[in-house]
Amino acid sequence: MNRNDTLAALRERPDIAVLVIGGGINGISVFRELALQGVDVVLADKGDYCGGASAALSRMVHGGLRYLENGEFKLVRESLAERDRLLKNAPHYVAPLPTTVPIFDIFSGIANGAVRFLGLTRRPSRRGALVIKAGLTLYDLFTAARRLMPRHRFRGRGKTLQTWPATNPSIRSSATYYDAWVSHPERLGLEMLIDAMAGSVSALALNYASVGSTEAGLVLTDTLTGETLPLRPQLVVNATGGWIDLTNKAIGAAAPRMIGGTKGSHLIVDNRELHAALGGHMVYYENEDGRICILFPYLGKVLIGSTDIRVDDPGKVRCEDDERAYILQSLAFVFPSIAIAENEIVFRFSGVRPLPASSDSFTGRIPRDHFCEFVEPVSHLPATLCMIGGKWTTFRSFGAMAADMALERLGLTRKTSTEDLAIGGGRNFPADPENWCTALATKYELSIERARVLFERYGTSAENFAAHFTTREMLPQSEYFAGELHFMIEREQVECLADLFLRRTTIAITGGLNLALIDAALALLAAHKGWDTARTDAERTAFLTLLEYQHGVSFSDISKANDKRSALCA
Ligand SMILES: Cc1cc2nc3c(=O)[nH]c(=O)nc-3n(C[C@H](O)[C@H](O)[C@H](O)COP(=O)(O)OP(=O)(O)OC[C@H]3O[C@@H](n4cnc5c(N)ncnc54)[C@H](O)[C@@H]3O)c2cc1C
């Protein structure tokens, strides 16, 4: 359904069962759950889908080895179960990731768990081999019944340096275990949204639609046109992550403070030596200050992160220069001989972890678990169910939990579960991808290489893309067919260049942008939207400004825009 049709439907039908505010991965998850039960549900996000924390993650789909020392055993067990489900339900975007922990001590860190248990908080000391062994043994135990990936193993100093010669020579040993990573988290969120709407006529979703209230009740504002629409849901789900408290205030919910978010930033680096040094592994290491950092090969580049800094307003974060320096310093600690040049940092990104409000002085200690709380109705507002916390990995179980509470409130029962439900291009996933690609290439007269690229990008949805191509034209200086972006513009609720380059594709995050490509995509978008020259130019400026301000990506033809924010939807 296109934007105009969705708005028309909402104008006609303001009385709905559930309004989900927030189209990050958790809002999308509860939306999908409710849509599958046949509930009349509307989702609104003030920006694009998965434009907040759900685009800023470390891209790990993991149990959370580190959370074991905080005593969060239930969360780790649940996360591992969800990780394993995602490996099956979304094999096109979620894949196993061998992960290696460099170890510099043997005994250190044992006190961490005990100190936590006694309710004392302090910065952790270094984690030694025994602590890591205990954590990995639990990891193996929690996954023993499914055993989708190999058990952990240890390597001594000699074997470690032989396998990863660039590692800091003061290393004592290393441990390797398996977790998973997600290549296209934003697309996976979008696919769930599309799946949900395809399966239910009473499920509607709108991006660039903010929710607030007046004395008369809830109001949806189309942020692209300024139009306001009244909405009268029986129940509200506040799934706005780091914005939960701000949203409760905006809608007039009488709620206590729920969130104490922390900002985390990452760099994407294009350095061959570093890429090779990883040998296909994630390195999950402790920086000198005791914080866990990660780096792993990400679509031909290397993703490195992250920081952990308390913030109040999630709308105002970006990766600052001191965070960039921190991340590079942490890298120098683990791979001291590898230097990263300024121009090898091809992208920066930042977001806010929606952590529950906490007085813990060390941010790494704040619980990573999720839970839901009802805020009872007031005159103009129905009950509001707030989704607090939550990792990307656990979106399904968190969405299911929220949906069950919503169903109970509405007096409805669950009809179906998402536990084994394949997502988007993970449906009908072939046992033999090479055969599948050959068949796709033959059917749509593509080269086998192109068919493989489409399959890597979209899983089995590659066929929808291929069937849509009217020409084989490639976009300038890029590895994309014009038809791919055209398909997204027509079918995937794209409103601006940032939607296309930051969230529907991985072009920006992998450093693949250039002005020729941006202009070609802009021409496609402007033609589809019927934009005049002034609107088209404004969109170009807004996107280039956003890229420079938010992601440290600049092109020579725009002026320094470091203190400006983008004015349009970007
Ligand atoms: C640095 C970092 C690293 C992380 N790494 C990992 C990881 O590797 N693995 C993992 O599992 N998890 C990770 N996480 C956690 C994970 O990303 C988040 O927990 C998850 O994405 C939160 O999703 P969400 O839907 O709750 O929030 P968000 O994705 O932030 O979505 C909230 C949405 O609400 C919208 N909104 C706000 N106010 C309004 C309003 N008034 N009206 C309408 N819409 C509104 C916003 O626009 C936003 O899109 C990481 C998080 C961060 C920040």
XYZ file of C-alpha atoms and ligand atoms in Angstrom:
623
model
C 0.000 0.000 0.000
C 1.445 3.422 -0.845
C 1.652 6.375 1.531
C -1.389 8.180 0.158
C -3.549 5.065 0.447
C -2.376 4.485 4.029
C -3.141 8.083 4.989
C -6.543 7.875 3.291
C -7.328 4.674 5.227
C -6.364 6.340 8.513
C -8.459 9.433 7.739
C -11.463 7.193 7.250
C -10.764 4.894 10.183
C -9.230 6.632 13.223
C -10.695 3.982 15.572
C -8.155 1.180 15.698
C -7.286 -1.567 18.159
C -3.562 -0.925 18.645
C -1.229 1.921 17.743
C 2.453 0.995 17.820
C 4.610 4.101 18.151
C 8.139 3.461 16.867
C 9.262 1.503 13.825
C 12.567 0.199 15.121
C 13.080 -3.545 15.239
C 11.056 -3.964 18.442
C 8.083 -1.902 17.235
C 8.118 -3.816 13.948
C 8.301 -7.089 15.840
C 5.199 -6.428 17.980
C 3.419 -5.037 14.889
C 4.128 -8.289 13.021
C 2.969 -10.396 15.971
C -0.325 -8.500 16.240
C -0.917 -8.418 12.476
C -0.492 -12.194 12.370
C -3.216 -12.565 15.016
C -5.554 -10.515 12.802
C -5.479 -7.466 15.090
C -6.289 -4.082 13.610
C -2.874 -2.471 14.171
C -1.166 0.699 12.956
C 2.562 1.445 13.263
C 4.002 4.949 12.964
C 7.607 6.122 13.041
C 8.614 9.759 13.070
C 11.555 8.935 10.793
C 12.301 5.952 8.613
C 11.895 2.352 9.782
C 14.977 1.094 11.636
C 16.478 4.555 11.576
C 17.303 4.738 15.317
C 19.210 2.204 17.416
C 18.091 -0.508 15.012
C 20.527 0.854 12.420
C 23.305 1.561 14.922
C 23.976 -1.885 16.331
C 27.292 -3.721 16.221
C 25.519 -6.093 13.817
C 26.056 -9.036 16.148
C 23.317 -11.605 16.660
C 24.610 -13.012 19.881
C 23.985 -14.514 23.273
C 26.071 -11.825 24.948
C 29.059 -13.543 26.547
C 29.718 -10.400 28.573
C 26.267 -10.441 30.181
C 27.120 -13.704 31.980
C 29.399 -11.829 34.358
C 26.427 -9.562 35.195
C 24.480 -12.691 36.094
C 22.037 -12.276 33.183
C 21.805 -16.029 32.518
C 18.152 -15.975 31.454
C 18.837 -13.259 28.906
C 21.847 -15.089 27.476
C 19.900 -18.344 27.170
C 16.994 -16.547 25.479
C 19.330 -14.608 23.182
C 21.081 -17.793 22.097
C 17.722 -19.406 21.326
C 16.705 -16.347 19.279
C 20.092 -16.276 17.550
C 19.604 -19.879 16.489
C 16.056 -19.142 15.287
C 17.340 -16.272 13.177
C 19.989 -18.484 11.613
C 17.072 -20.630 10.388
C 14.408 -17.993 9.724
C 16.624 -15.362 8.118
C 19.551 -17.277 6.601
C 19.875 -14.655 3.853
C 20.967 -11.988 6.360
C 22.060 -13.798 9.524
C 25.120 -16.047 9.386
C 27.534 -17.777 11.783
C 30.499 -15.716 12.924
C 33.612 -17.360 14.362
C 34.635 -15.127 17.242
C 38.023 -15.018 18.907
C 38.801 -13.576 22.311
C 42.460 -12.609 22.809
C 43.498 -13.369 26.401
C 46.208 -11.439 28.214
C 45.772 -12.939 31.722
C 44.949 -16.262 33.319
C 43.247 -15.568 36.645
C 42.049 -11.993 36.357
C 38.359 -11.031 36.389
C 37.112 -13.796 38.660
C 36.031 -11.208 41.227
C 33.726 -9.423 38.768
C 30.836 -11.840 39.089
C 31.160 -12.003 42.883
C 31.238 -8.229 43.233
C 28.146 -7.993 41.106
C 26.439 -10.683 43.156
C 27.106 -8.702 46.337
C 25.510 -5.653 44.776
C 28.733 -3.637 44.619
C 29.479 -1.789 41.418
C 32.902 -0.971 40.113
C 34.735 -1.047 36.842
C 35.676 -4.570 35.880
C 39.222 -5.808 36.041
C 40.660 -7.613 33.016
C 39.002 -10.887 32.167
C 41.388 -13.798 32.397
C 41.371 -17.223 30.769
C 39.476 -18.928 33.599
C 36.602 -16.460 33.475
C 36.380 -16.735 29.689
C 36.482 -20.541 29.924
C 33.581 -20.483 32.406
C 31.537 -18.186 30.143
C 32.150 -20.230 27.010
C 31.318 -23.468 28.799
C 27.942 -21.989 29.749
C 27.455 -20.813 26.156
C 28.059 -24.362 24.942
C 25.717 -25.763 27.579
C 22.897 -23.389 26.645
C 23.125 -24.414 22.979
C 23.885 -28.104 23.476
C 20.439 -29.354 22.476
C 20.514 -27.502 19.136
C 24.255 -27.422 18.424
C 24.042 -25.479 15.142
C 27.660 -24.349 15.413
C 30.912 -25.830 16.767
C 31.863 -25.719 20.474
C 34.504 -23.313 21.757
C 38.216 -24.096 21.677
C 41.341 -22.575 23.204
C 44.687 -21.875 21.532
C 47.981 -21.287 23.289
C 50.149 -18.240 22.609
C 52.167 -19.874 19.811
C 49.142 -21.169 17.889
C 47.339 -17.844 18.366
C 50.216 -15.800 16.956
C 50.634 -18.289 14.146
C 46.940 -17.904 13.205
C 46.736 -14.121 13.820
C 50.339 -12.865 13.476
C 49.380 -9.191 13.807
C 47.971 -9.651 17.331
C 49.591 -7.845 20.263
C 52.602 -10.072 21.160
C 51.912 -9.770 24.888
C 48.951 -12.145 24.354
C 48.919 -15.325 26.547
C 46.294 -17.400 24.679
C 42.972 -17.088 22.824
C 39.532 -18.665 22.792
C 37.363 -19.141 19.712
C 33.617 -19.673 19.805
C 30.691 -19.097 17.438
C 28.063 -16.394 17.423
C 26.328 -14.763 14.441
C 26.134 -11.469 12.580
C 23.483 -9.686 10.577
C 24.456 -8.121 7.270
C 21.315 -6.027 6.569
C 19.455 -5.378 9.841
C 17.454 -2.501 8.355
C 16.250 -4.604 5.433
C 15.326 -7.464 7.735
C 13.132 -5.069 9.734
C 11.530 -3.802 6.552
C 10.894 -7.338 5.337
C 9.029 -8.178 8.542
C 6.917 -5.086 8.088
C 6.137 -5.978 4.484
C 5.383 -9.602 5.435
C 2.996 -8.391 8.151
C 1.125 -6.031 5.839
C 0.949 -8.617 3.063
C -0.715 -11.048 5.464
C -3.313 -8.695 6.925
C -5.432 -5.949 5.391
C -5.935 -4.342 8.794
C -2.216 -3.814 9.466
C -0.896 -0.442 8.299
C 2.519 1.164 8.724
C 3.708 4.661 8.016
C 7.184 6.157 8.221
C 7.755 9.902 8.661
C 4.667 10.046 10.887
C 5.161 11.290 14.418
C 2.740 10.641 17.270
C 1.874 13.262 19.882
C -1.313 14.445 21.530
C -3.641 17.364 22.160
C -6.334 17.636 24.824
C -8.670 15.933 22.383
C -6.495 12.843 22.072
C -3.696 11.295 20.063
C -2.547 12.943 16.874
C -0.480 11.555 14.028
C 1.521 14.162 12.139
C 2.720 13.433 8.615
C 6.154 15.009 8.957
C 6.522 15.343 5.168
C 3.413 17.479 4.688
C 2.493 18.653 8.177
C -0.995 17.119 7.931
C -2.392 15.991 11.287
C -4.812 13.123 11.835
C -6.622 12.113 15.029
C -6.221 8.471 16.082
C -8.344 6.632 18.663
C -6.650 3.321 19.524
C -7.873 1.034 22.310
C -4.254 0.458 23.286
C -0.938 2.188 22.593
C 2.395 0.368 22.422
C 5.276 2.722 23.092
C 8.176 1.070 21.245
C 10.282 4.160 20.825
C 13.460 2.753 22.414
C 15.698 5.573 23.623
C 12.788 7.990 23.115
C 10.331 6.179 25.433
C 10.277 8.860 28.122
C 10.051 11.658 25.556
C 7.187 9.836 23.839
C 5.322 9.258 27.097
C 5.612 12.974 27.731
C 4.491 13.849 24.188
C 1.384 11.677 24.413
C 0.613 12.677 28.005
C 1.135 9.247 29.607
C 1.613 9.486 33.377
C 4.735 7.340 33.512
C 7.875 7.393 35.654
C 11.289 7.628 34.005
C 11.983 4.347 32.258
C 15.083 4.762 30.080
C 18.704 5.697 30.692
C 20.180 5.361 27.225
C 23.847 5.133 26.358
C 25.352 6.196 23.068
C 27.525 3.800 21.089
C 29.543 4.648 17.993
C 31.262 2.573 15.321
C 33.694 3.079 12.457
C 33.788 1.268 9.134
C 37.358 0.971 7.928
C 38.715 0.082 4.510
C 42.157 -1.339 5.304
C 43.291 -4.509 3.567
C 45.938 -5.399 6.147
C 43.395 -5.249 8.968
C 40.825 -7.197 6.983
C 43.393 -9.913 6.286
C 44.625 -9.906 9.908
C 41.171 -10.973 11.104
C 41.213 -14.158 9.040
C 37.410 -14.066 8.779
C 36.928 -13.900 12.567
C 35.357 -11.386 14.843
C 37.820 -10.274 17.485
C 35.970 -9.712 20.739
C 38.449 -8.011 22.992
C 38.885 -5.986 26.074
C 40.269 -2.513 25.725
C 42.765 -1.247 28.296
C 39.913 0.344 30.295
C 38.177 -3.043 30.665
C 35.400 -2.291 28.133
C 34.577 -4.903 25.518
C 35.174 -3.810 21.928
C 34.644 -5.724 18.714
C 35.906 -5.777 15.176
C 34.938 -8.035 12.337
C 34.893 -8.241 8.537
C 31.753 -6.532 7.299
C 30.904 -6.768 3.584
C 34.526 -6.323 2.471
C 35.374 -3.661 5.077
C 35.988 -3.861 8.845
C 33.460 -2.771 11.443
C 34.985 -1.537 14.718
C 33.202 -0.403 17.859
C 31.977 0.755 20.157
C 31.700 3.433 22.824
C 29.251 3.551 25.761
C 28.339 7.074 26.924
C 25.220 8.194 28.803
C 22.953 10.551 26.830
C 19.518 12.080 27.345
C 18.343 12.875 23.811
C 18.743 10.079 21.255
C 17.961 12.502 18.450
C 21.228 14.346 18.914
C 23.949 11.749 18.688
C 26.755 11.209 16.227
C 30.202 9.636 16.403
C 32.346 12.458 17.762
C 36.083 12.844 17.172
C 37.012 11.710 20.690
C 35.024 8.499 20.143
C 36.809 7.967 16.843
C 40.109 8.345 18.694
C 38.970 5.904 21.421
C 38.009 3.264 18.869
C 41.300 3.606 16.978
C 43.248 3.453 20.251
C 41.433 0.232 21.189
C 42.348 -1.205 17.808
C 45.998 -0.244 18.316
C 45.908 -2.177 21.591
C 44.926 -5.451 19.931
C 46.690 -4.998 16.555
C 49.547 -2.586 17.380
C 51.328 -2.829 14.038
C 48.325 -1.836 11.895
C 47.880 1.887 11.308
C 44.596 3.280 9.993
C 44.832 6.344 7.754
C 42.148 9.035 8.036
C 40.856 8.366 4.519
C 40.438 4.664 5.351
C 37.567 5.484 7.693
C 34.764 5.309 5.147
C 31.753 5.666 7.459
C 30.888 6.431 11.080
C 27.629 5.735 12.822
C 26.143 6.144 16.245
C 22.970 5.305 18.137
C 21.482 5.008 21.600
C 21.028 1.729 23.456
C 17.564 1.830 25.023
C 18.689 0.594 28.433
C 16.422 0.607 31.467
C 16.939 3.553 33.828
C 19.753 2.618 36.247
C 22.007 4.198 38.839
C 24.932 1.937 37.952
C 28.059 4.026 37.624
C 29.650 1.762 35.011
C 27.492 1.701 31.870
C 28.637 -1.802 30.927
C 26.908 -3.067 34.077
C 23.412 -1.827 33.211
C 21.142 -4.851 32.572
C 20.551 -5.645 28.889
C 17.291 -7.502 29.527
C 13.881 -6.383 28.250
C 10.464 -6.088 29.853
C 7.095 -4.381 29.308
C 5.160 -2.096 31.619
C 1.628 -0.774 31.380
C 0.888 2.878 32.012
C -2.770 3.104 32.947
C -5.214 5.239 30.906
C -5.830 8.934 31.523
C -8.700 11.047 30.151
C -7.575 11.397 26.528
C -5.282 8.386 26.353
C -5.864 4.621 26.534
C -3.500 2.279 28.371
C 0.071 2.440 27.061
C 2.304 -0.607 26.980
C 5.968 0.451 27.138
C 8.657 -1.836 25.712
C 11.780 -1.202 27.785
C 15.286 -2.373 26.906
C 15.842 -5.142 24.414
C 18.672 -6.181 22.136
C 18.315 -6.471 18.397
C 18.915 -10.226 18.737
C 15.867 -10.726 20.967
C 13.385 -8.666 18.937
C 11.158 -11.686 18.246
C 10.748 -12.852 21.828
C 10.356 -9.250 23.036
C 7.709 -8.557 20.374
C 5.921 -11.788 21.290
C 5.958 -10.832 24.982
C 4.485 -7.389 24.239
C 1.898 -8.867 21.854
C 0.757 -11.397 24.482
C 0.256 -8.614 27.017
C -1.616 -6.530 24.421
C -3.816 -9.479 23.412
C -4.695 -10.168 27.027
C -5.664 -6.520 27.564
C -7.848 -6.614 24.464
C -9.445 -9.915 25.468
C -8.042 -11.697 22.404
C -6.127 -14.948 22.048
C -2.992 -15.829 20.128
C -3.579 -17.800 16.931
C -0.075 -18.373 15.670
C 3.580 -18.118 16.675
C 6.560 -16.555 14.918
C 9.082 -18.985 16.384
C 9.566 -20.854 13.140
C 8.365 -18.220 10.701
C 10.808 -17.440 7.899
C 11.280 -13.767 7.096
C 11.256 -12.120 3.644
C 14.043 -13.466 1.435
C 14.677 -16.221 3.968
C 11.488 -17.983 2.815
C 11.969 -21.103 0.707
C 15.700 -20.722 1.208
C 17.458 -23.209 -1.073
C 19.632 -26.006 0.287
C 21.829 -25.443 -2.753
C 22.129 -21.680 -3.384
C 24.324 -22.194 -6.432
C 21.591 -24.177 -8.206
C 19.033 -21.562 -7.224
C 21.227 -18.772 -8.669
C 21.739 -20.709 -11.888
C 17.971 -21.083 -12.264
C 17.465 -17.360 -11.547
C 20.135 -16.422 -14.093
C 18.521 -18.607 -16.749
C 14.966 -17.443 -16.097
C 15.782 -13.719 -16.147
C 18.710 -13.793 -18.590
C 21.242 -12.582 -16.038
C 24.886 -13.529 -15.758
C 25.497 -16.067 -12.992
C 27.657 -13.470 -11.169
C 24.751 -10.986 -11.145
C 22.350 -13.660 -9.956
C 24.720 -14.484 -7.075
C 24.999 -10.816 -6.106
C 21.203 -10.423 -6.088
C 20.857 -13.563 -3.975
C 23.451 -12.272 -1.503
C 21.617 -8.971 -1.246
C 18.010 -10.164 -1.088
C 17.943 -13.929 -0.511
C 15.034 -15.537 -2.353
C 13.422 -12.089 -2.758
C 16.054 -11.627 -5.475
C 13.440 -13.082 -7.799
C 11.016 -10.198 -7.057
C 13.779 -7.764 -7.961
C 14.828 -9.596 -11.124
C 11.220 -9.872 -12.323
C 10.894 -6.112 -11.967
C 13.924 -5.175 -14.097
C 12.958 -3.556 -17.362
C 16.546 -2.803 -18.375
C 19.946 -4.190 -17.441
C 21.280 -0.674 -16.928
C 23.812 -0.341 -14.093
C 23.937 2.778 -11.953
C 27.119 4.836 -12.545
C 30.226 3.878 -10.546
C 28.312 1.211 -8.670
C 27.528 -2.497 -8.540
C 23.781 -1.894 -8.519
C 21.222 -2.217 -11.292
C 19.081 0.896 -11.714
C 16.170 -1.568 -11.442
C 17.078 -2.488 -7.859
C 16.767 1.069 -6.605
C 13.710 1.590 -8.759
C 12.067 -1.438 -7.159
C 12.805 -0.054 -3.687
C 11.496 3.400 -4.578
C 8.254 1.911 -5.880
C 7.642 -0.796 -3.289
C 9.566 -0.069 -0.103
C 8.231 3.245 1.207
C 11.327 5.222 0.229
C 10.860 8.935 0.916
C 14.376 10.304 0.538
C 17.945 9.451 -0.494
C 18.898 8.522 3.060
C 16.243 5.774 3.062
C 17.766 4.331 -0.090
C 21.453 4.619 0.684
C 21.463 4.121 4.457
C 18.660 1.619 5.074
C 17.353 -0.110 1.913
C 20.898 -0.822 0.715
C 24.335 -1.110 2.327
C 25.867 1.310 -0.174
C 26.655 4.121 2.285
C 27.871 1.990 5.179
C 30.332 0.151 2.937
C 31.781 3.377 1.553
C 30.223 2.873 -1.889
C 28.802 6.354 -2.408
C 29.941 8.827 -5.041
C 28.303 11.889 -6.551
C 27.488 10.244 -9.886
C 25.620 7.481 -8.098
C 23.834 9.885 -5.760
C 22.665 12.000 -8.683
C 21.479 8.986 -10.665
C 19.456 7.719 -7.695
C 18.114 11.197 -7.073
C 16.903 11.374 -10.677
C 14.994 8.092 -10.194
C 13.494 9.280 -6.913
C 12.578 12.755 -8.191
C 10.892 11.270 -11.284
C 8.847 8.893 -9.118
C 7.821 11.621 -6.661
C 7.263 14.285 -9.332
C 9.665 16.672 -7.577
C 10.511 19.982 -9.241
C 14.082 21.262 -9.524
C 13.976 23.212 -6.266
C 12.706 20.196 -4.292
C 15.235 17.926 -5.974
C 18.128 20.288 -5.201
C 16.972 20.638 -1.610
C 16.944 16.852 -1.231
C 20.484 16.619 -2.617
C 21.773 19.260 -0.198
C 19.955 17.688 2.745
C 21.438 14.262 2.030
C 24.995 15.503 1.497
C 24.745 17.555 4.675
C 23.490 14.560 6.640
C 26.273 12.361 5.278
C 28.936 14.814 6.324
C 27.477 15.743 9.702
C 26.315 12.320 10.791
C 28.614 9.875 9.035
C 31.824 11.777 8.295
C 31.390 11.222 4.538
C 32.057 14.343 2.508
C 32.183 15.209 -1.143
C 34.055 18.190 -2.466
C 31.046 20.071 -3.811
C 29.375 20.816 -0.497
C 30.534 23.326 2.017
C 31.480 22.238 5.537
C 28.195 21.544 7.263
C 29.385 20.307 10.620
C 27.025 22.394 12.702
C 23.975 22.054 10.506
C 21.317 19.405 10.665
C 19.421 18.286 7.634
C 16.120 20.049 7.072
C 14.283 17.445 5.011
C 13.467 13.841 5.785
C 17.130 12.792 5.793
C 25.903 1.107 19.684
C 24.921 -0.016 19.763
C 25.352 -1.317 19.525
C 24.428 -2.355 19.613
N 24.839 -3.605 19.251
C 23.951 -4.618 19.275
C 24.319 -5.884 18.766
O 25.405 -6.079 18.226
N 23.411 -6.883 18.847
C 22.184 -6.702 19.402
O 21.434 -7.663 19.498
N 21.774 -5.494 19.834
C 22.630 -4.447 19.757
N 22.249 -3.200 20.132
C 20.900 -3.005 20.690
C 19.845 -2.841 19.606
O 20.320 -2.144 18.500
C 18.657 -2.096 20.176
O 18.319 -2.618 21.417
C 17.434 -2.194 19.292
O 17.762 -1.840 17.967
C 16.360 -1.288 19.837
O 15.286 -1.254 18.931
P 14.011 -0.399 19.254
O 13.023 -0.715 18.205
O 13.587 -0.624 20.665
O 14.519 1.128 19.203
P 14.891 2.033 17.943
O 15.488 1.247 16.859
O 15.674 3.190 18.448
O 13.478 2.533 17.426
C 12.721 3.532 18.066
C 11.976 4.294 16.995
O 11.020 5.160 17.598
C 10.840 6.271 16.738
N 10.173 7.351 17.471
C 10.651 8.059 18.524
N 9.736 8.945 18.943
C 8.640 8.809 18.139
C 7.360 9.443 18.070
N 6.979 10.409 18.918
N 6.493 9.071 17.100
C 6.830 8.086 16.211
N 8.042 7.462 16.252
C 8.924 7.791 17.194
C 12.262 6.596 16.302
O 12.286 7.338 15.109
C 12.881 5.196 16.156
O 12.873 4.722 14.814
C 23.104 -2.110 19.992
C 22.669 -0.798 20.191
C 23.563 0.240 20.042
C 23.069 1.650 20.175
